[in-house]
mmCIF file of C-alpha atoms and ligand atoms in Angstrom:
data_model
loop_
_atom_site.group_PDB
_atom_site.id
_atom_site.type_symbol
_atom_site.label_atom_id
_atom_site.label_comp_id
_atom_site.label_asym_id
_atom_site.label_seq_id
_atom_site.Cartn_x
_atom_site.Cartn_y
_atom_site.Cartn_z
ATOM 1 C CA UNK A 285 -26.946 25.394 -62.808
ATOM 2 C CA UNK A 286 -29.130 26.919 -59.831
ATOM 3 C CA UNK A 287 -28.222 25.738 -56.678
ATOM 4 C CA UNK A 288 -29.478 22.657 -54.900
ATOM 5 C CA UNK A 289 -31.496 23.714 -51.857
ATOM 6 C CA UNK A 290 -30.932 21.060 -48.801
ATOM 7 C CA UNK A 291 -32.927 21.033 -45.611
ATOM 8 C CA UNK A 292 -32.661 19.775 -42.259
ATOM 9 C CA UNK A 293 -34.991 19.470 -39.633
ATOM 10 C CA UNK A 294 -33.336 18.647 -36.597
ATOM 11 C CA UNK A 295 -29.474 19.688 -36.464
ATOM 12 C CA UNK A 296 -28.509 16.750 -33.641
ATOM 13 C CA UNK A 297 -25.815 14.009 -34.028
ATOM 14 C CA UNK A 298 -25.973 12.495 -37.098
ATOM 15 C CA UNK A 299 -27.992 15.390 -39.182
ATOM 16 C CA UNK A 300 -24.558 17.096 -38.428
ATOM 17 C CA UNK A 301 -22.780 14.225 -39.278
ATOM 18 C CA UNK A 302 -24.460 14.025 -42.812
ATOM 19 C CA UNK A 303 -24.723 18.046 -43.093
ATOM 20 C CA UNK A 304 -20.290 17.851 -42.375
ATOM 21 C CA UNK A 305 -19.898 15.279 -44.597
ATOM 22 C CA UNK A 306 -21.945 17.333 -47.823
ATOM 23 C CA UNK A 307 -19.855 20.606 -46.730
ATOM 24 C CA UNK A 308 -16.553 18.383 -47.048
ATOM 25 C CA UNK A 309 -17.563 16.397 -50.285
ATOM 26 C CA UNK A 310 -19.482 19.599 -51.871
ATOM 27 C CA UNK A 311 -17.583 22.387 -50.986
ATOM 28 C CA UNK A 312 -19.841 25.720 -51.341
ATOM 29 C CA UNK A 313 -21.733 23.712 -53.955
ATOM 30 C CA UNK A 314 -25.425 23.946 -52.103
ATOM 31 C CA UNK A 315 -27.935 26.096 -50.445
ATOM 32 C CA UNK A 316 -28.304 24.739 -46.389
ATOM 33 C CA UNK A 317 -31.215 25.773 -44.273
ATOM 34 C CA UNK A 318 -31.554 23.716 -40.922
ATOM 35 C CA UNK A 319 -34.468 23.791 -38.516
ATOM 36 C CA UNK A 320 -34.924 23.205 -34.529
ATOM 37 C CA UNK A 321 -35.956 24.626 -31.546
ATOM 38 C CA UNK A 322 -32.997 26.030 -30.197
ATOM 39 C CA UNK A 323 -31.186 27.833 -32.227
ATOM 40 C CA UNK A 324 -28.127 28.609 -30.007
ATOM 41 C CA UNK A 325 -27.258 24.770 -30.269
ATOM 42 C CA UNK A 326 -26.886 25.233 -34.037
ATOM 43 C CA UNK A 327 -24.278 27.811 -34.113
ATOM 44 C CA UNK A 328 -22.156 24.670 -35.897
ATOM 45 C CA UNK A 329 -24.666 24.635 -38.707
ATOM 46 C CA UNK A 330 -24.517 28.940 -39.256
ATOM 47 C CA UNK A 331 -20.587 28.915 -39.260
ATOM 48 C CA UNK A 332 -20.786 26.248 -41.904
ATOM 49 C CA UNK A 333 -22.779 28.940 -43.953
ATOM 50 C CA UNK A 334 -26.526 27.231 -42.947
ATOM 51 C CA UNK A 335 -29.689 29.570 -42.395
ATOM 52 C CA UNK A 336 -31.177 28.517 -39.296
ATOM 53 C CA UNK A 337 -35.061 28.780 -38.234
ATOM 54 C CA UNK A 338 -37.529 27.156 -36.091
ATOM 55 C CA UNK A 339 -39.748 27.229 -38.497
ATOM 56 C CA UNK A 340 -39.700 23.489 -39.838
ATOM 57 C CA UNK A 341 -42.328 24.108 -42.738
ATOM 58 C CA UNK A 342 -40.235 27.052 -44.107
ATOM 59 C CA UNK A 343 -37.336 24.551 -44.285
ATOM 60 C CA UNK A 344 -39.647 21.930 -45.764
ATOM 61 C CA UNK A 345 -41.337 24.085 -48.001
ATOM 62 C CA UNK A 346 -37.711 25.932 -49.518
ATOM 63 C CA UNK A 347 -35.551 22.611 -50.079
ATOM 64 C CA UNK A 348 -35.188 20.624 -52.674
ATOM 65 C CA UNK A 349 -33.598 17.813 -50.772
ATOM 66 C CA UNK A 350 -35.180 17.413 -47.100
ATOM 67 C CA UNK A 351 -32.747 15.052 -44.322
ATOM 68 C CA UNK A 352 -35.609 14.529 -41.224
ATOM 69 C CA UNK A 353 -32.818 14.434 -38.388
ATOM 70 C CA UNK A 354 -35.296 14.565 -35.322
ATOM 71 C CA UNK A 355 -35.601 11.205 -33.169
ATOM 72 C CA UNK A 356 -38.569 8.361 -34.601
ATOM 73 C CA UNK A 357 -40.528 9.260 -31.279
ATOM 74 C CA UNK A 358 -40.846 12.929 -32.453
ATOM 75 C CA UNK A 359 -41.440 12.663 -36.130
ATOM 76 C CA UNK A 360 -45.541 12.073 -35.829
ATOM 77 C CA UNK A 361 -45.623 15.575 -34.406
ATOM 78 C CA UNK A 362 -43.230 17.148 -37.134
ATOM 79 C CA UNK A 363 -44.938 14.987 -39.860
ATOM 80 C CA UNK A 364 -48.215 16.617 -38.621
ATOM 81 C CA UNK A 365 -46.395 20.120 -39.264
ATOM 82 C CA UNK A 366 -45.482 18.860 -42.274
ATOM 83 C CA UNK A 367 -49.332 17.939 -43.835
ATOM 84 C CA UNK A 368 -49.972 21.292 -46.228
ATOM 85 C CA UNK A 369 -46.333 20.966 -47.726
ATOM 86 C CA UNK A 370 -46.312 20.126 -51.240
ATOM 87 C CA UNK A 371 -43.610 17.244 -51.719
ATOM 88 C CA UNK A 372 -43.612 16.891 -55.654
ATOM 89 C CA UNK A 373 -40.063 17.741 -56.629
ATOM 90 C CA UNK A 374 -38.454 16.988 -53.281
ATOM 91 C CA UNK A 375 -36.719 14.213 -52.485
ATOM 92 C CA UNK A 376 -36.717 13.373 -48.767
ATOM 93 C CA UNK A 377 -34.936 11.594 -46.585
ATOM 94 C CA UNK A 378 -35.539 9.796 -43.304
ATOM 95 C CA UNK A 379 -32.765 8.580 -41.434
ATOM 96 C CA UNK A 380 -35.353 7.149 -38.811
ATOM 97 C CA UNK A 381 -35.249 3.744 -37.058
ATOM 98 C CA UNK A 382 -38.294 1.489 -37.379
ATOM 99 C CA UNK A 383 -40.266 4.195 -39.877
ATOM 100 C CA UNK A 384 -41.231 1.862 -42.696
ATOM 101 C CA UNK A 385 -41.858 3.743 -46.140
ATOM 102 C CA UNK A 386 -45.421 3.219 -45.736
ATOM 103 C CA UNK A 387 -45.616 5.242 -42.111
ATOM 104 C CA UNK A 388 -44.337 8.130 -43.987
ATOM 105 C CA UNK A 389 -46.746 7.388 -47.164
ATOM 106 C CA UNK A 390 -49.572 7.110 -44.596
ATOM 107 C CA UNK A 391 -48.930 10.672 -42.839
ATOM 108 C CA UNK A 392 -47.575 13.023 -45.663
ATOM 109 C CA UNK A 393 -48.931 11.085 -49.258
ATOM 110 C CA UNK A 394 -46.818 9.447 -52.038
ATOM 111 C CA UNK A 395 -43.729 11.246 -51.991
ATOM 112 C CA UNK A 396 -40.284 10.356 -53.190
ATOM 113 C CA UNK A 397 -38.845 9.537 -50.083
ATOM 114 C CA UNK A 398 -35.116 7.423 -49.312
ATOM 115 C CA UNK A 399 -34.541 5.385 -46.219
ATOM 116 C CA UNK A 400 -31.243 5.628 -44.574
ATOM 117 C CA UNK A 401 -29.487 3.817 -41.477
ATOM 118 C CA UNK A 402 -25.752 5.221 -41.283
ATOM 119 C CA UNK A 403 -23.730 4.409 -38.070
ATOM 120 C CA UNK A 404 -21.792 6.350 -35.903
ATOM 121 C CA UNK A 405 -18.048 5.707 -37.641
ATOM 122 C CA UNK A 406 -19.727 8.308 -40.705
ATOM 123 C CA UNK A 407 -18.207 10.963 -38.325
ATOM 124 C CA UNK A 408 -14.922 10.388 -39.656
ATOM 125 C CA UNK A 409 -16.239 9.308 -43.197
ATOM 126 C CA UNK A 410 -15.545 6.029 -42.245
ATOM 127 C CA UNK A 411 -19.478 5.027 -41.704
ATOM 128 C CA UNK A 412 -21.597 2.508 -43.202
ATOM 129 C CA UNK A 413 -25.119 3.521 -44.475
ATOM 130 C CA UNK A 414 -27.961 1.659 -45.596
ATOM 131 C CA UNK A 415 -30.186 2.997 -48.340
ATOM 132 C CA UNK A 416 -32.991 2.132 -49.747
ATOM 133 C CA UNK A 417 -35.084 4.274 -52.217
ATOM 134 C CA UNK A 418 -39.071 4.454 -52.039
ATOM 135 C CA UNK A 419 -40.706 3.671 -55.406
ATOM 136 C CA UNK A 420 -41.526 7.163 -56.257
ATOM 137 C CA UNK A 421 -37.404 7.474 -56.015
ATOM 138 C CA UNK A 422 -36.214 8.596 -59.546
ATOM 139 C CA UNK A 423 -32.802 7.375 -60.716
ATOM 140 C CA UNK A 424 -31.421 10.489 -60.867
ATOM 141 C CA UNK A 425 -32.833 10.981 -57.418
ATOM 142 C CA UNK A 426 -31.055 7.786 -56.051
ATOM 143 C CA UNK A 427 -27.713 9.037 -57.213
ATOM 144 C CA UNK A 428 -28.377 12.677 -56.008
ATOM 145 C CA UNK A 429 -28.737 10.846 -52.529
ATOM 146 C CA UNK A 430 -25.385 8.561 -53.022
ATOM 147 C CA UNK A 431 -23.734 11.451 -53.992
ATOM 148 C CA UNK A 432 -24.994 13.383 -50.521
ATOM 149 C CA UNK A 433 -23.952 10.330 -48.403
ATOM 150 C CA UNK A 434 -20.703 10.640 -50.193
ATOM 151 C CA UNK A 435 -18.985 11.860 -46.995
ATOM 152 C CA UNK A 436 -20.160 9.267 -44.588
ATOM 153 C CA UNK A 437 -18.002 6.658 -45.872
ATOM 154 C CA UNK A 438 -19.622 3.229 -47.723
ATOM 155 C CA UNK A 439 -23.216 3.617 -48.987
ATOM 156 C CA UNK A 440 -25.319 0.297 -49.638
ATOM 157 C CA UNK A 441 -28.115 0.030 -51.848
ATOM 158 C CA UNK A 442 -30.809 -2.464 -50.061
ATOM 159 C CA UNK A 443 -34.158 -2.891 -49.297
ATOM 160 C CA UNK A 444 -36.370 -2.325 -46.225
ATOM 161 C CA UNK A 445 -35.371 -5.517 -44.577
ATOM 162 C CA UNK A 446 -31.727 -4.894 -45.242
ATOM 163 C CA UNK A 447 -32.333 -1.237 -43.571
ATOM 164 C CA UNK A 448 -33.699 -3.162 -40.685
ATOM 165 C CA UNK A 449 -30.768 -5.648 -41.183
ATOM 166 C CA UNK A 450 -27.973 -3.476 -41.579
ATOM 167 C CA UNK A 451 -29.365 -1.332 -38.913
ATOM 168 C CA UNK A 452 -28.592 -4.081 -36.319
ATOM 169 C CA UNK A 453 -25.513 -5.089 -38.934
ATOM 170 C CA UNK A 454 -23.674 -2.152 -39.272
ATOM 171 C CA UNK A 455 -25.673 0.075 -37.417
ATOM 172 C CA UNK A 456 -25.519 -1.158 -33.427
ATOM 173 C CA UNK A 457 -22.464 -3.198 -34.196
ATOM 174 C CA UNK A 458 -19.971 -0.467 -33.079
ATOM 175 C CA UNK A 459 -21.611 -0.790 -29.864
ATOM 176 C CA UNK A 460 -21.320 -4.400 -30.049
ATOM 177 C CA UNK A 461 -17.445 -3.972 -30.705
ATOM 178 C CA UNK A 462 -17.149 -1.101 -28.354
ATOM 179 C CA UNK A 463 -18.267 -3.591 -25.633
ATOM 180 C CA UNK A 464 -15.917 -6.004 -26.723
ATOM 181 C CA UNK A 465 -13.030 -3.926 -27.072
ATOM 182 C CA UNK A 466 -14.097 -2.651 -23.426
ATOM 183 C CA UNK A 467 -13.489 -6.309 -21.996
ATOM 184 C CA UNK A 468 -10.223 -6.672 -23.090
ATOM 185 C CA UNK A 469 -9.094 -3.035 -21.730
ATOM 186 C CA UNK A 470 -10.627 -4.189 -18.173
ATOM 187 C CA UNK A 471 -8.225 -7.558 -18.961
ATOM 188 C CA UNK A 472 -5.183 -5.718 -19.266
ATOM 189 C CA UNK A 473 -5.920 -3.149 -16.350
ATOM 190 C CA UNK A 474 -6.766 -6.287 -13.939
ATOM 191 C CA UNK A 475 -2.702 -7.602 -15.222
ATOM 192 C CA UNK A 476 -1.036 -4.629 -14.064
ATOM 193 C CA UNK A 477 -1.388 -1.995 -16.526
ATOM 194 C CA UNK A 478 -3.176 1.540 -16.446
ATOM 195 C CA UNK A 479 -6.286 2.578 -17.726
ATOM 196 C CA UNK A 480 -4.330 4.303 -20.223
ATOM 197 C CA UNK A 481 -1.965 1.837 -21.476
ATOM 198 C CA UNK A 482 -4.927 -0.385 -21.837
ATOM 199 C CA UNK A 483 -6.724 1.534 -23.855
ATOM 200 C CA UNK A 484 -3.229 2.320 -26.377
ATOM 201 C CA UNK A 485 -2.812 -0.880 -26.120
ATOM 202 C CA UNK A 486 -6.217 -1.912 -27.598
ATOM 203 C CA UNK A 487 -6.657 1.375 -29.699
ATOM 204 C CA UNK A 488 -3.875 -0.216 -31.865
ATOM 205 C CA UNK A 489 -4.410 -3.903 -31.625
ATOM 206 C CA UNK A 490 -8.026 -2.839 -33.085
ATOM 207 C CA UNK A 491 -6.558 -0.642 -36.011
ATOM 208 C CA UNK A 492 -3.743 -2.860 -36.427
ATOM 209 C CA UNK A 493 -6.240 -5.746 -36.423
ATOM 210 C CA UNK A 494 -9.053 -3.886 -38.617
ATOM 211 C CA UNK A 495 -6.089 -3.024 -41.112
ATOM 212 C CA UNK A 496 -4.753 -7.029 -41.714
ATOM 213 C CA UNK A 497 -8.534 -7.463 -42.711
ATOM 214 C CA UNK A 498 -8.364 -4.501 -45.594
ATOM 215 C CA UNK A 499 -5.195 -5.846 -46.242
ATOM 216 C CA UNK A 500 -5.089 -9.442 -47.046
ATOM 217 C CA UNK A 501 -8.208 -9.141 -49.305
ATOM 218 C CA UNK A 502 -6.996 -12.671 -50.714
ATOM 219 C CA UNK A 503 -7.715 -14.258 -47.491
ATOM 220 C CA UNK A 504 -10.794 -14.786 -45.263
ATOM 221 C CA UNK A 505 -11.156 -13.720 -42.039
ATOM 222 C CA UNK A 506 -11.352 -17.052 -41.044
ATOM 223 C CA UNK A 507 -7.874 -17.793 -42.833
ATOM 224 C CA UNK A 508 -6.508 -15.076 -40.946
ATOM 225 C CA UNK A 509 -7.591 -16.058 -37.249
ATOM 226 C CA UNK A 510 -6.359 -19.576 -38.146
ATOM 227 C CA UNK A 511 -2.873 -17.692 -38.801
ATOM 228 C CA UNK A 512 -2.802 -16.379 -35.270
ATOM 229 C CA UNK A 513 -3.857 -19.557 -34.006
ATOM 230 C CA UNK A 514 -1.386 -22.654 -33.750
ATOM 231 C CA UNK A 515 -3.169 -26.105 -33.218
ATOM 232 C CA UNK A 516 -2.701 -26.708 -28.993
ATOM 233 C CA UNK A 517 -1.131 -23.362 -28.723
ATOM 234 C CA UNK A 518 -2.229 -20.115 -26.433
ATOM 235 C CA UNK A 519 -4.658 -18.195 -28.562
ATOM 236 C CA UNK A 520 -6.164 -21.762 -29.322
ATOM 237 C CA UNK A 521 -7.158 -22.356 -25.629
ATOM 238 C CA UNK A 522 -8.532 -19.032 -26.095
ATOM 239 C CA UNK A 523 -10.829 -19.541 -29.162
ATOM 240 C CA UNK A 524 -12.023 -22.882 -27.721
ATOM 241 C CA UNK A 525 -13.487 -20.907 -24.590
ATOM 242 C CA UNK A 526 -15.003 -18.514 -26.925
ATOM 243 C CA UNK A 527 -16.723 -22.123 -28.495
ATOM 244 C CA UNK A 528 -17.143 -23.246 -25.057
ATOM 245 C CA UNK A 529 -19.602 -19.884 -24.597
ATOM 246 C CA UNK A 530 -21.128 -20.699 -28.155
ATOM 247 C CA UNK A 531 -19.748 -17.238 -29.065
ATOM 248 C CA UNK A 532 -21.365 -17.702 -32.922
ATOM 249 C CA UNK A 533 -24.973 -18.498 -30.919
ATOM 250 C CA UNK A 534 -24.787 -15.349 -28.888
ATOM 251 C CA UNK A 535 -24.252 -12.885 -31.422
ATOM 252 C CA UNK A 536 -26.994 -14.641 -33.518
ATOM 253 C CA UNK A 537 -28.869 -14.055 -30.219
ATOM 254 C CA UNK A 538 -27.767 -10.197 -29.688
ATOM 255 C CA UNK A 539 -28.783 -9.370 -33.186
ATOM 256 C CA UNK A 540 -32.004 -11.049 -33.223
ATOM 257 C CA UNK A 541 -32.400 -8.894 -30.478
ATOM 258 C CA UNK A 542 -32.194 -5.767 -31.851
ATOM 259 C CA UNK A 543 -33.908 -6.673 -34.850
ATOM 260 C CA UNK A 544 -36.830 -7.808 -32.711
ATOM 261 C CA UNK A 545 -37.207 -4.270 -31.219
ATOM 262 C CA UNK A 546 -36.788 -2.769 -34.645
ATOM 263 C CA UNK A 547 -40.062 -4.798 -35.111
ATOM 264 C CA UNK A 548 -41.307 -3.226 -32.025
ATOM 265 C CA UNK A 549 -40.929 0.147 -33.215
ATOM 266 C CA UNK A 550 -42.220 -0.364 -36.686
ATOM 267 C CA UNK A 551 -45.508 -1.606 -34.806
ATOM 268 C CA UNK A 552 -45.204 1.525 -32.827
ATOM 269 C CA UNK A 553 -44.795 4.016 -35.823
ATOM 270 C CA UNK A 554 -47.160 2.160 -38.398
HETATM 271 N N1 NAP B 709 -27.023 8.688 -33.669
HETATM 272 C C1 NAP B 709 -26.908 7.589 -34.398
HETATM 273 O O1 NAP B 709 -25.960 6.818 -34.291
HETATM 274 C C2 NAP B 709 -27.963 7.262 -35.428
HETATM 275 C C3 NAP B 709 -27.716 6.216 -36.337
HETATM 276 C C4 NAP B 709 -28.672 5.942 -37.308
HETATM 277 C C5 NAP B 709 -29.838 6.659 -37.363
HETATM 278 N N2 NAP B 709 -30.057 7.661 -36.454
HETATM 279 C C6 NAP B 709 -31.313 8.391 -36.549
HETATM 280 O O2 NAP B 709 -31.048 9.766 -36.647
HETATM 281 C C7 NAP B 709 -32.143 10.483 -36.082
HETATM 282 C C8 NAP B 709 -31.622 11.508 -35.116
HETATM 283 O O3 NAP B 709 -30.882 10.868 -34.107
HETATM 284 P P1 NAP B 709 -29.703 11.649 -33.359
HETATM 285 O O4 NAP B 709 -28.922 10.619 -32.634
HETATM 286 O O5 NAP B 709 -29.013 12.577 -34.297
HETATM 287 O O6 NAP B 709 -30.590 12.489 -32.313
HETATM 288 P P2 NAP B 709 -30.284 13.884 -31.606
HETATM 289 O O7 NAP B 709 -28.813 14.147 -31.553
HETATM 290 O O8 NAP B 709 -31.066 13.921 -30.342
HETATM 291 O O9 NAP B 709 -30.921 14.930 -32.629
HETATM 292 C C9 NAP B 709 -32.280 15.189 -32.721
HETATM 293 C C10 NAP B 709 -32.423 16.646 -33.110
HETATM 294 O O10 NAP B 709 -33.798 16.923 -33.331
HETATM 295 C C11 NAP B 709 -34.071 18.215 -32.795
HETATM 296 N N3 NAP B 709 -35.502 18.350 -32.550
HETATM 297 C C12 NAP B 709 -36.223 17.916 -31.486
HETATM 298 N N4 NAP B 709 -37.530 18.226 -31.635
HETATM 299 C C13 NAP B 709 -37.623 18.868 -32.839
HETATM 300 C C14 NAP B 709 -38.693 19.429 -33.579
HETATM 301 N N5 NAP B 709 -39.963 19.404 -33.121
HETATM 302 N N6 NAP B 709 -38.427 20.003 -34.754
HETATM 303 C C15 NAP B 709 -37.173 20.051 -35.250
HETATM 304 N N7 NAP B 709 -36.097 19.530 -34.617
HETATM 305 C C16 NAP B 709 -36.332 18.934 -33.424
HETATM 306 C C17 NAP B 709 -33.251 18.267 -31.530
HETATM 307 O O11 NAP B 709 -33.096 19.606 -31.138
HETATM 308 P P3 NAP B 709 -32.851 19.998 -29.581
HETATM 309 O O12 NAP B 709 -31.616 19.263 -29.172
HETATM 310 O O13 NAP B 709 -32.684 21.474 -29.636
HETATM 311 O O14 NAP B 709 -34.079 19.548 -28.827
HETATM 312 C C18 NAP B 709 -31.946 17.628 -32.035
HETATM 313 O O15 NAP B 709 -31.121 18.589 -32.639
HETATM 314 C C19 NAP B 709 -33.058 9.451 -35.428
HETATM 315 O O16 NAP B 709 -34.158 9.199 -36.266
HETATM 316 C C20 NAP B 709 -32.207 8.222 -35.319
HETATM 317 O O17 NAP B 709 -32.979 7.021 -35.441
HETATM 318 C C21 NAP B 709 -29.137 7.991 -35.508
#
């Protein structure tokens, strides 16, 4: 069977995240060309056997599988590039926040295009990625695409509003636990202990934490925070401070939040 052909233009953060995670899963399966404007930042890509260019319609034009790494403020210039390529056979792939289907459909034509929103934790294949296939998406097409994300970690079939969802969901919640993970490191500084104890301190209470979830599959989470918690005890006084904040209505509030800008960019990108 000839080769599969697979294209990037832009080789930042998470195209290399997704291009690692084919190498690992596909080991010298495919053909990988990657585009950008400075080369000498993609020496990663060549040592992992990629062509480079700058040329992003010769990468465009060659693969059979195009990822569009480059940042949603950039694409309407490298979609204009893009206008004489002809897409039938390709499937492409958009990893962009707030580009609906129909931005791309309005710039390059019908094309079989897939929406993706994977998070940062796909670096160690430990990500979460929404996906959600165009209508001119083939089946076989869909599970080409599954089988690409392999690498990243969890892939989950949705629709546009579950991109959007799952971007705030999955996608900005790291940040959302980094901050939260933060607090509790600048708690256990401010008793006594160094930066660095903190942070072992929390690296493990997190994993050991994250790890009870996976484990205890028979039990929600709630049935596992009322384990910790005896009625009047310590960790009790703690949760009811948490209520006291109405910790449920600000993280309603915080993803609201970002899925109201995710609205704002969509109206930006139409
Ligand atoms: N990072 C995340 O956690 C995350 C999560 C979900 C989705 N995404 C999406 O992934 C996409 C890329 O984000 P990122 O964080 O990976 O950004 P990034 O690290 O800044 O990567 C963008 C890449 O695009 C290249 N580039 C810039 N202008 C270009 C052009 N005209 N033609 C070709 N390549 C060009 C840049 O090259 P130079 O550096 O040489 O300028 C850079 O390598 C965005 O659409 C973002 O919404 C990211």
């Amino acid at each position: 069977m000839a080769q599969l052909k697979i294209g990037f233009i832009g080789g930042g953060n998470m195209a290399s995240c997704i291009f690692n995670g084919i190498v690992k899963t596909r080991p010298q399966q495919d053909l990988l060309m990657v585009s950008g404007p400075h080369l000498e930042k993609l020496g990663a890509f060549a040592a992992a056997g990629a062509e480079l260019t700058t040329d992003n319609c010769a990468v465009a034009a060659w693969a059979d599988v195009l990822f569009l790494g480059v940042k949603p403020q950039v694409l309407p210039d490298v979609l204009a590039e893009l206008k004489a390529v002809d897409w039938r056979g390709k499937l492409v792939i958009s990893m962009a926040a707030g580009w609906r289907l129909s931005a791309f459909y309005a710039r390059l034509g019908e094309l079989a295009l897939v929406r993706i929103m994977p998070n940062t934790p796909a670096k160690l294949g430990l990500g979460v990625t929404a996906m959600c296939p165009g209508a001119h998406v083939t089946k076989e097409q869909t599970e080409l695409c599954l089988a690409l994300l392999a690498g990243l970690g969890k892939t989950v079939l949705t629709d546009e509003e579950g991109i959007n969802s799952l971007g705030a969901l999955a996608g900005s919640a790291p940040a959302f636990l980094y901050r939260f993970l933060e607090a509790l490191v600048a708690e256990i500084v401010a008793h006594g202990f160094s930066e660095s104890e903190a942070r072992a301190i929390i690296e493990q209470m997190a994993l050991g934490t994250a790890s009870m979830v996976i484990a205890n599959q028979d039990q929600s989470i709630a049935q596992l925070r009322e384990a910790v918690t005896s009625k009047g005890g310590t960790t009790f006084q703690g949760l009811t401070q948490m209520t006291n904040y109405h910790f449920e209505a600000m993280m309603h509030d915080v993803i609201e939040a970002c899925l109201r800008r995710t609205r704002e960019f969509e109206d930006m990108f139409k």
